[in-house]
Coordinates of C-alpha atoms in Angstrom, one line a residue:
Chain P
M1 CA 89.7 64.7 111.9
A2 CA 91.7 65.8 108.9
A3 CA 91.5 63.4 106.0
A4 CA 94.5 61.3 106.2
D5 CA 94.7 61.1 102.4
D6 CA 95.6 64.8 102.3
L7 CA 98.5 64.4 104.6
K8 CA 101.5 63.7 102.5
F9 CA 104.9 64.8 103.7
Q10 CA 108.2 65.1 102.0
A11 CA 111.1 65.1 104.4
N12 CA 113.8 65.3 101.8
P13 CA 113.5 66.6 98.3
D14 CA 115.6 63.8 97.0
A15 CA 113.6 61.0 98.8
T16 CA 110.5 59.4 97.6
T17 CA 107.2 60.8 98.6
I18 CA 105.5 58.6 101.3
S19 CA 101.9 58.8 102.1
I20 CA 101.0 58.6 105.7
D21 CA 98.4 55.9 105.6
E22 CA 100.5 53.4 103.8
P23 CA 101.9 50.7 106.1
V24 CA 105.5 50.9 104.9
E25 CA 108.7 50.6 106.8
I26 CA 109.8 54.2 107.1
P27 CA 113.6 54.6 107.1
K28 CA 114.9 56.7 109.9
N29 CA 116.1 59.7 107.9
Q30 CA 112.7 60.3 106.5
H31 CA 110.8 60.6 109.7
S32 CA 108.7 63.7 110.2
R33 CA 109.6 65.6 113.3
Q34 CA 106.1 66.8 114.3
Q35 CA 106.3 65.6 117.9
E36 CA 109.3 65.8 120.2
P37 CA 112.5 65.6 118.2
G38 CA 114.1 62.3 117.8
R39 CA 111.2 60.5 119.3
E40 CA 111.2 57.9 116.6
E41 CA 114.9 57.1 116.8
D42 CA 114.6 54.2 119.2
D43 CA 116.2 51.0 118.1
E44 CA 113.2 49.1 119.4
L45 CA 110.5 48.1 117.1
L46 CA 108.0 50.9 116.8
G47 CA 105.0 49.3 115.4
T48 CA 105.4 50.9 112.0
D49 CA 102.1 50.7 110.3
D50 CA 100.4 53.9 111.3
S51 CA 102.7 55.3 114.0
D52 CA 103.2 58.5 112.0
K53 CA 99.5 59.0 111.4
T54 CA 98.8 58.6 115.1
E55 CA 101.7 60.9 115.9
L56 CA 100.3 63.6 113.7
L57 CA 96.7 63.1 114.8
A58 CA 97.6 63.0 118.4
G59 CA 98.4 66.6 118.3
Q60 CA 94.9 67.3 117.0
K61 CA 93.1 65.0 119.4
K62 CA 93.2 66.6 122.8
S63 CA 92.2 70.0 121.8
A64 CA 89.0 70.4 123.8
P65 CA 89.4 72.6 126.9
F66 CA 89.8 70.7 130.1
W67 CA 86.6 71.7 131.7
T68 CA 84.5 70.1 129.0
F69 CA 83.3 66.5 128.9
E70 CA 84.8 65.9 125.5
Y71 CA 88.3 66.4 126.9
Y72 CA 87.9 63.4 129.2
Q73 CA 86.3 61.4 126.5
T74 CA 89.5 61.4 124.6
F75 CA 91.1 59.3 127.3
F76 CA 88.5 56.6 126.8
D77 CA 88.9 56.4 123.1
V78 CA 89.6 52.7 123.0
D79 CA 87.8 49.7 121.6
T80 CA 87.5 46.3 123.3
Y81 CA 90.1 44.7 121.1
Q82 CA 92.6 47.4 121.9
V83 CA 92.2 47.0 125.6
L84 CA 92.6 43.2 125.2
D85 CA 95.7 43.7 123.1
R86 CA 97.2 45.9 125.8
I87 CA 96.5 43.5 128.5
K88 CA 98.0 40.7 126.4
G89 CA 101.1 42.8 125.8
S90 CA 101.5 43.3 129.5
V91 CA 101.2 39.7 130.4
F92 CA 103.4 38.3 127.6
P93 CA 106.2 40.9 127.3
V94 CA 108.3 40.4 124.2
P95 CA 111.9 41.1 124.8
G96 CA 113.1 44.2 123.1
K97 CA 109.6 45.6 122.4
N98 CA 108.6 48.7 124.2
F99 CA 105.1 48.5 125.6
V100 CA 104.3 52.1 125.2
R101 CA 105.5 52.3 121.6
L102 CA 104.0 49.1 120.6
Y103 CA 100.6 49.2 122.2
I104 CA 99.8 52.6 123.4
R105 CA 101.2 54.7 120.5
S106 CA 100.0 58.1 121.6
N107 CA 96.6 56.9 122.6
P108 CA 96.8 56.4 126.3
D109 CA 93.6 55.4 127.9
L110 CA 92.4 55.7 131.5
Y111 CA 89.9 52.8 131.2
G112 CA 92.5 50.1 131.6
P113 CA 94.4 51.5 134.6
F114 CA 91.2 52.4 136.4
W115 CA 89.3 49.2 136.0
I116 CA 92.4 47.0 136.4
C117 CA 93.1 48.7 139.7
A118 CA 89.4 48.3 140.8
T119 CA 89.4 44.6 139.9
L120 CA 92.7 44.1 141.7
V121 CA 91.4 45.8 144.9
F122 CA 88.4 43.5 145.1
T123 CA 90.3 40.4 144.0
I124 CA 92.9 40.9 146.7
A125 CA 90.3 41.6 149.3
V126 CA 88.1 38.6 148.3
S127 CA 91.0 36.2 147.9
G128 CA 92.5 37.2 151.2
N129 CA 89.2 36.6 152.9
L130 CA 88.8 33.2 151.2
S131 CA 92.3 32.2 152.0
N132 CA 92.0 33.1 155.6
F133 CA 88.7 31.2 155.8
F134 CA 90.3 28.0 154.4
I135 CA 93.4 28.3 156.6
H136 CA 91.4 28.7 159.8
L137 CA 88.6 26.4 158.8
G138 CA 89.0 23.6 161.2
K139 CA 89.6 25.5 164.4
P140 CA 87.0 25.6 167.1
T141 CA 87.6 29.2 168.1
Y142 CA 87.5 30.6 164.6
H143 CA 84.5 32.7 163.7
Y144 CA 84.4 33.9 160.1
V145 CA 84.4 37.6 159.6
P146 CA 84.1 39.2 156.1
E147 CA 86.9 41.7 157.0
F148 CA 85.3 44.5 155.0
R149 CA 87.7 47.1 156.3
K150 CA 90.4 45.6 154.2
V151 CA 88.7 46.6 151.0
S152 CA 89.2 50.3 151.8
I153 CA 92.8 49.7 152.8
A154 CA 93.5 47.8 149.6
A155 CA 91.8 50.5 147.5
T156 CA 93.9 53.2 149.1
T157 CA 97.1 51.3 148.6
I158 CA 96.6 50.2 145.0
Y159 CA 95.2 53.5 143.7
A160 CA 98.0 55.4 145.5
Y161 CA 100.6 53.2 143.9
A162 CA 99.0 53.4 140.5
W163 CA 98.8 57.2 140.5
L164 CA 101.4 58.6 142.8
V165 CA 104.3 56.5 141.7
P166 CA 103.8 57.4 138.0
L167 CA 103.5 61.1 139.1
A168 CA 106.8 60.9 140.9
L169 CA 108.5 59.0 138.1
W170 CA 107.2 61.5 135.5
G171 CA 108.4 64.4 137.6
F172 CA 111.8 62.8 137.9
L173 CA 112.0 62.0 134.2
M174 CA 111.1 65.6 133.3
W175 CA 113.7 66.9 135.7
R176 CA 116.4 64.7 134.2
N177 CA 115.2 65.5 130.7
S178 CA 116.0 69.1 131.3
K179 CA 119.5 68.2 132.2
V180 CA 120.2 65.5 129.8
M181 CA 118.6 65.4 126.4
N182 CA 116.8 62.1 126.4
I183 CA 115.7 60.6 123.1
V184 CA 112.6 59.2 124.7
S185 CA 110.2 60.9 127.0
Y186 CA 106.7 59.9 128.0
S187 CA 103.7 61.9 128.9
F188 CA 102.2 61.4 132.3
L189 CA 99.2 59.5 131.0
E190 CA 101.4 57.1 129.2
I191 CA 103.3 56.3 132.4
V192 CA 100.0 55.8 134.2
C193 CA 98.9 53.5 131.4
V194 CA 102.0 51.4 131.6
Y195 CA 101.7 51.1 135.4
G196 CA 98.0 50.3 135.2
Y197 CA 98.4 47.5 132.6
S198 CA 101.4 46.1 134.3
L199 CA 99.3 45.5 137.4
F200 CA 97.1 43.1 135.5
I201 CA 99.3 40.1 136.1
Y202 CA 98.6 40.5 139.9
I203 CA 94.9 39.6 139.4
P204 CA 95.4 35.9 138.6
T205 CA 98.3 35.9 141.0
A206 CA 96.0 37.1 143.8
I207 CA 93.5 34.4 143.0
L208 CA 96.2 31.7 143.1
W209 CA 97.4 33.0 146.4
I210 CA 94.4 31.3 148.0
I211 CA 96.5 28.2 147.9
P212 CA 97.8 28.0 151.4
Q213 CA 101.4 26.9 150.6
K214 CA 104.2 29.2 151.3
V215 CA 106.4 27.9 148.5
V216 CA 103.6 28.3 145.9
R217 CA 102.9 31.8 147.0
W218 CA 106.5 32.9 146.8
V219 CA 107.0 31.3 143.4
L220 CA 104.0 33.2 142.2
V221 CA 105.4 36.5 143.6
V222 CA 108.6 36.0 141.8
F223 CA 107.0 35.0 138.6
S224 CA 104.5 37.9 138.4
L225 CA 107.2 40.3 139.5
C226 CA 109.4 39.1 136.6
L227 CA 106.7 39.5 134.1
S228 CA 105.3 42.9 135.1
G229 CA 108.8 44.2 136.1
S230 CA 110.1 43.4 132.7
V231 CA 107.4 45.4 131.1
L232 CA 108.3 48.4 133.3
V233 CA 112.0 47.9 132.7
M234 CA 111.7 47.7 129.0
T235 CA 109.6 50.8 128.9
F236 CA 111.7 53.0 131.1
W237 CA 115.2 51.8 130.3
P238 CA 115.3 53.8 127.0
A239 CA 114.2 56.9 128.8
V240 CA 117.1 56.8 131.3
R241 CA 120.0 55.0 129.7
D242 CA 121.5 58.1 128.2
D243 CA 121.8 59.6 131.6
N244 CA 124.5 59.1 134.2
R245 CA 125.0 55.3 134.6
R246 CA 124.4 55.2 138.2
I247 CA 121.3 57.4 138.1
A248 CA 119.9 55.2 135.4
L249 CA 120.4 52.0 137.3
A250 CA 119.1 53.6 140.5
T251 CA 115.9 54.7 138.7
V252 CA 115.2 51.3 137.3
G253 CA 116.1 49.7 140.6
T254 CA 113.7 51.9 142.4
I255 CA 110.9 51.1 140.0
L256 CA 111.4 47.4 140.5
L257 CA 111.8 47.8 144.3
L258 CA 108.5 49.6 144.6
H259 CA 106.8 47.0 142.5
A260 CA 108.1 44.2 144.6
L261 CA 107.1 46.0 147.8
L262 CA 103.6 46.3 146.5
A263 CA 103.4 42.5 145.8
V264 CA 105.1 41.4 149.0
G265 CA 103.1 43.9 151.1
C266 CA 99.8 42.8 149.7
L267 CA 100.7 39.1 150.3
A268 CA 101.8 39.8 153.9
Y269 CA 98.9 42.0 154.9
F270 CA 95.9 40.4 153.2
F271 CA 96.9 36.7 153.4
D272 CA 97.5 35.1 156.7
A273 CA 100.5 32.8 156.8
P274 CA 99.5 29.2 156.3
E275 CA 100.0 27.6 159.6
L276 CA 101.4 24.3 158.5
D277 CA 104.9 25.7 158.8
F278 CA 104.3 27.4 162.1
P279 CA 104.6 25.6 165.4
A280 CA 102.1 26.3 168.1
P281 CA 100.3 29.4 167.1
I282 CA 98.5 31.3 169.8
I283 CA 94.9 32.2 169.2
P284 CA 93.1 34.5 171.7
A285 CA 89.9 32.9 172.7
H286 CA 86.6 34.8 173.3
N287 CA 86.8 34.8 177.1
G288 CA 90.2 36.5 177.1
T289 CA 92.4 33.7 178.1
T290 CA 95.1 32.7 175.7
V291 CA 94.8 29.2 174.2
T292 CA 97.8 27.6 172.6
T293 CA 97.0 25.1 170.0
K294 CA 99.4 22.7 168.4
S295 CA 99.6 22.5 164.6
H296 CA 99.3 19.0 163.2
Chain U
M1 CA 44.8 101.5 119.2
A2 CA 46.7 104.5 118.0
A3 CA 45.1 105.9 114.9
V4 CA 47.6 107.1 112.4
E5 CA 46.4 110.6 112.1
G6 CA 47.8 112.7 109.4
S7 CA 48.7 109.8 107.4
G8 CA 49.4 112.0 104.6
A9 CA 52.3 113.5 106.5
G10 CA 53.7 110.1 107.2
G11 CA 53.2 109.1 103.7
T12 CA 56.7 109.8 102.7
L13 CA 58.0 107.4 105.3
F14 CA 55.7 104.5 104.3
P15 CA 54.8 105.1 100.7
G16 CA 53.0 101.8 100.4
L17 CA 50.8 102.5 103.3
A18 CA 49.8 106.0 102.5
D19 CA 46.3 105.1 101.9
V20 CA 45.8 102.9 104.9
S21 CA 44.3 104.3 107.9
I22 CA 44.0 102.3 111.1
S23 CA 41.1 103.3 113.0
Q24 CA 39.0 101.8 115.6
D25 CA 36.2 101.2 113.2
I26 CA 37.6 98.1 111.7
P27 CA 36.8 95.1 113.8
V28 CA 39.5 92.5 114.2
E29 CA 38.3 89.1 113.1
G30 CA 39.7 85.8 113.2
E31 CA 40.1 82.7 115.3
I32 CA 42.5 82.2 118.1
T33 CA 42.4 78.6 119.2
V34 CA 44.2 77.2 122.2
P35 CA 44.7 73.5 121.9
V36 CA 43.1 72.2 125.0
G37 CA 43.5 68.5 124.3
S38 CA 43.4 66.1 127.1
H39 CA 44.4 67.1 130.6
S40 CA 48.0 65.7 130.9
P41 CA 48.9 64.7 134.4
D42 CA 51.9 67.1 134.3
E43 CA 49.8 70.2 134.4
D44 CA 50.1 71.7 137.8
Y45 CA 46.5 72.6 138.5
S46 CA 45.3 69.0 138.0
T47 CA 47.8 67.3 140.3
L48 CA 47.4 69.9 143.0
D49 CA 43.8 69.2 143.3
E50 CA 43.8 65.5 143.4
P51 CA 43.7 63.6 146.6
V52 CA 47.1 62.7 148.1
R53 CA 46.3 59.0 147.8
D54 CA 46.2 59.4 144.0
T55 CA 49.6 61.0 143.9
I56 CA 51.2 58.4 146.0
M57 CA 49.6 55.5 144.2
R58 CA 50.7 56.8 140.9
D59 CA 54.3 56.9 141.9
L60 CA 54.0 53.5 143.6
K61 CA 52.5 52.0 140.5
A62 CA 55.3 53.4 138.4
V63 CA 57.9 51.9 140.8
G64 CA 56.0 48.6 140.8
K65 CA 55.8 48.5 137.1
K66 CA 59.6 48.9 136.9
F67 CA 60.1 46.1 139.4
V68 CA 58.1 43.9 137.1
H69 CA 60.2 45.0 134.2
V70 CA 63.3 44.0 136.0
M71 CA 62.1 40.6 137.0
Y72 CA 61.0 39.8 133.5
P73 CA 63.5 41.7 131.4
R74 CA 62.2 42.5 128.0
K75 CA 63.8 45.0 125.8
S76 CA 61.4 47.8 126.6
S77 CA 62.1 51.5 126.8
A78 CA 59.6 52.2 129.6
L79 CA 62.3 51.7 132.2
L80 CA 64.6 54.0 130.3
R81 CA 62.2 56.8 129.4
D82 CA 60.5 57.5 132.8
W83 CA 63.4 57.2 135.1
D84 CA 62.9 57.6 138.8
L85 CA 65.2 57.0 141.7
W86 CA 62.6 56.0 144.3
G87 CA 62.9 52.4 143.6
P88 CA 66.7 52.3 143.8
L89 CA 66.6 54.2 147.1
V90 CA 64.1 51.8 148.6
L91 CA 66.2 48.8 147.4
C92 CA 69.4 50.3 148.6
V93 CA 68.1 51.1 152.0
S94 CA 66.5 47.7 152.5
L95 CA 69.6 45.9 151.4
A96 CA 71.8 48.0 153.7
L97 CA 69.4 47.4 156.6
M98 CA 69.4 43.7 156.0
L99 CA 73.1 43.6 155.9
Q100 CA 73.2 44.9 159.4
G101 CA 73.4 42.8 162.5
G102 CA 76.2 40.8 161.0
S103 CA 79.1 39.3 162.8
A104 CA 81.5 41.7 164.5
D105 CA 84.1 40.1 166.8
S106 CA 85.9 43.4 166.9
K107 CA 84.6 46.7 165.8
D108 CA 87.0 46.7 162.8
D109 CA 86.6 43.5 161.1
G110 CA 82.9 42.9 160.6
G111 CA 80.7 43.2 157.7
P112 CA 80.0 46.4 155.8
Q113 CA 78.4 49.2 157.7
F114 CA 75.2 50.8 156.6
A115 CA 77.0 53.8 155.2
E116 CA 79.5 51.6 153.3
V117 CA 76.8 49.7 151.5
F118 CA 75.0 52.9 150.6
V119 CA 78.2 54.5 149.3
I120 CA 79.2 51.4 147.4
I121 CA 75.9 51.1 145.6
W122 CA 75.5 54.8 144.7
F123 CA 79.1 55.6 144.1
G124 CA 79.5 52.4 142.1
A125 CA 76.5 53.2 140.0
V126 CA 77.8 56.8 139.4
V127 CA 81.2 55.5 138.3
I128 CA 79.7 53.0 136.0
T129 CA 77.5 55.6 134.4
L130 CA 80.4 58.0 133.9
N131 CA 82.4 55.1 132.4
S132 CA 79.7 54.3 129.9
K133 CA 79.2 57.9 129.0
L134 CA 82.9 58.5 128.6
L135 CA 83.1 55.5 126.3
G136 CA 80.6 57.1 124.1
G137 CA 77.3 55.8 125.3
T138 CA 74.1 57.7 124.5
I139 CA 72.1 57.0 127.6
S140 CA 71.5 59.9 130.0
F141 CA 73.0 60.0 133.4
F142 CA 69.9 59.5 135.5
Q143 CA 68.5 56.9 133.2
S144 CA 71.6 54.8 133.7
L145 CA 71.5 55.3 137.5
C146 CA 67.8 54.3 137.4
V147 CA 68.5 51.0 135.6
L148 CA 71.5 50.1 137.7
G149 CA 69.5 50.8 140.9
Y150 CA 66.5 48.9 139.8
C151 CA 68.5 45.8 138.8
V152 CA 69.6 45.5 142.4
L153 CA 66.2 44.0 143.0
P154 CA 67.1 40.3 142.4
L155 CA 70.0 40.7 144.8
T156 CA 67.7 42.2 147.5
V157 CA 65.5 39.2 147.1
A158 CA 68.5 37.0 147.4
M159 CA 69.5 38.8 150.7
L160 CA 66.0 38.2 152.0
V161 CA 66.2 34.5 151.1
C162 CA 69.6 34.3 152.7
R163 CA 68.4 35.8 156.0
L164 CA 65.5 33.4 156.1
V165 CA 67.8 30.4 155.4
L166 CA 70.2 31.6 158.1
L167 CA 67.3 31.6 160.6
A168 CA 67.1 27.9 160.0
G169 CA 70.8 27.2 160.6
A170 CA 74.3 28.1 159.5
G171 CA 75.8 24.8 158.4
T172 CA 77.1 23.6 155.1
I173 CA 73.8 22.9 153.5
S174 CA 72.5 26.4 154.3
F175 CA 75.7 27.7 152.8
I176 CA 75.2 25.7 149.6
I177 CA 71.6 26.9 149.3
R178 CA 72.7 30.5 149.8
L179 CA 75.5 30.1 147.3
I180 CA 73.1 28.9 144.6
V181 CA 70.6 31.5 145.3
V182 CA 73.1 34.4 145.3
V183 CA 74.8 33.2 142.1
A184 CA 71.5 32.8 140.3
M185 CA 70.4 36.3 141.4
F186 CA 73.7 37.8 140.5
G187 CA 73.4 36.4 137.0
W188 CA 69.8 37.7 136.8
S189 CA 70.9 41.2 137.8
T190 CA 73.7 41.4 135.4
L191 CA 71.7 40.1 132.5
A192 CA 68.8 42.4 133.3
S193 CA 70.9 45.5 133.4
T194 CA 72.9 44.5 130.4
A195 CA 69.6 44.0 128.5
F196 CA 68.6 47.5 129.2
L197 CA 71.9 49.3 128.9
A198 CA 73.7 47.4 126.1
D199 CA 71.8 49.0 123.2
S200 CA 72.9 52.5 124.0
Q201 CA 76.6 51.7 123.7
P202 CA 78.8 51.8 120.6
P203 CA 79.0 48.3 119.2
N204 CA 82.7 47.7 119.5
R205 CA 82.8 48.7 123.2
K206 CA 80.0 46.7 124.6
A207 CA 82.3 44.4 126.6
L208 CA 84.1 47.4 128.0
V209 CA 80.8 48.7 129.4
V210 CA 79.4 45.4 130.6
Y211 CA 82.5 44.4 132.6
P212 CA 82.2 47.1 135.3
I213 CA 78.5 46.2 135.7
F214 CA 79.6 42.6 136.3
L215 CA 82.1 43.8 138.8
F216 CA 79.6 46.0 140.6
Y217 CA 77.0 43.2 141.1
F218 CA 79.8 40.8 142.0
V219 CA 80.8 43.0 144.9
I220 CA 77.3 43.3 146.1
S221 CA 76.8 39.5 145.8
W222 CA 80.0 39.0 147.8
M223 CA 78.7 41.2 150.5
I224 CA 75.4 39.2 150.6
L225 CA 77.1 35.8 150.5
T226 CA 79.6 36.6 153.3
F227 CA 76.9 37.9 155.6
T228 CA 77.1 35.8 158.8
P229 CA 74.8 36.5 161.7
Q230 CA 76.2 37.1 165.1

């Protein structure tokens, strides 16, 4: 890595010289344009302390060819406190702060998305199994099954969501970027990162879904959707707002709709409905005849 | 031994050697010693000649020694240096076999199949090893697989205990006993593998490496705990 002390830049001859590694508030007209032009001109808070240093160094980071191991190591270049910070940022979104700018800052990692998705898969499968066990506990015809198939279904769904939706969104943003000059554009890994970390809130939600009350479950769905949806909206709104108004709204709406579909779909498929609201469910008995039991 | 005849003619080429003649009269003296040392067991000719029983017993003893290391985890490098995958294979196959015969009302919703257990253990261990290497760990690939595989031993013991308890009955008390045993063995597995693997990680990323190991043994413990006989 080049010594940061040597990197001084002078944007304007009549401006003061600013050294990169000083944590100063850099006025807009003195920004270096090393990365995509105009990238720093958001009106959201950028996290000013070393954003320029990371911008410059980001260009030097991923220089290993893609068939070497070192190339992939650059995507895991995070420490424990950074991962915890990013998780905290996804759970407590600050209004007006952009998650990517504030936390990721040109250092997208694949650790967070991958292991959050893995944890979510197993949490949903285990919680669903537990919740079904408690719901059907008293019934004489109920025989507990571990329902192990659902793990593979959960894994396919969640990993597909966490990778294919960012791919589609990135392709869409690239296409719009070629038509309308956006001030903000994200790399594919940054979008994957945002989506991965925004799924973290569903882990405690899935654990709380064990409670067999419909109202509680739907309140949890709405609450977690608001939190993670707001992270996504605040990330992607600056990227589309310069576009045609309707396309911008449609994009953000689609993002939220897919996120909601994931939550509601997981709730519906993995968690049986609590039967206290249902009159007379029909449970097939082992000998093939249908037994109707009354709920109490 | 080519004698340099006519060395005078070649004297212009090698001026310093003009007066040296190599002939077959000069004996070559000196000592050439080959360090014999002790016969290391890696030399082919010695292990080919030994009885088969010795070969098998040596490997079995190595595996057994590693089992003891796992049950009483001390920070020793024996497990890391001489890795082998026999122990993990035996453990994985026995665990997968013991998880068979579980409840299956329909073909789809039963416990994990043999192939699923196998794939989860090996694929999970590979993913965790890749994760620790990508985060900057210095342990080699097979050493990490070896450690993760051997640390499944406490959970295999838990599975054995669970099956024995389930022979006695499947009520609440047996469930509580099984829960306690599985939780204890899960803690033991995680602590044992962390004791072996944590030193090779960069210090500010230890938690990032330990968490997937925790998740891995948690999933295996869940499979053991939810095993219900038909």
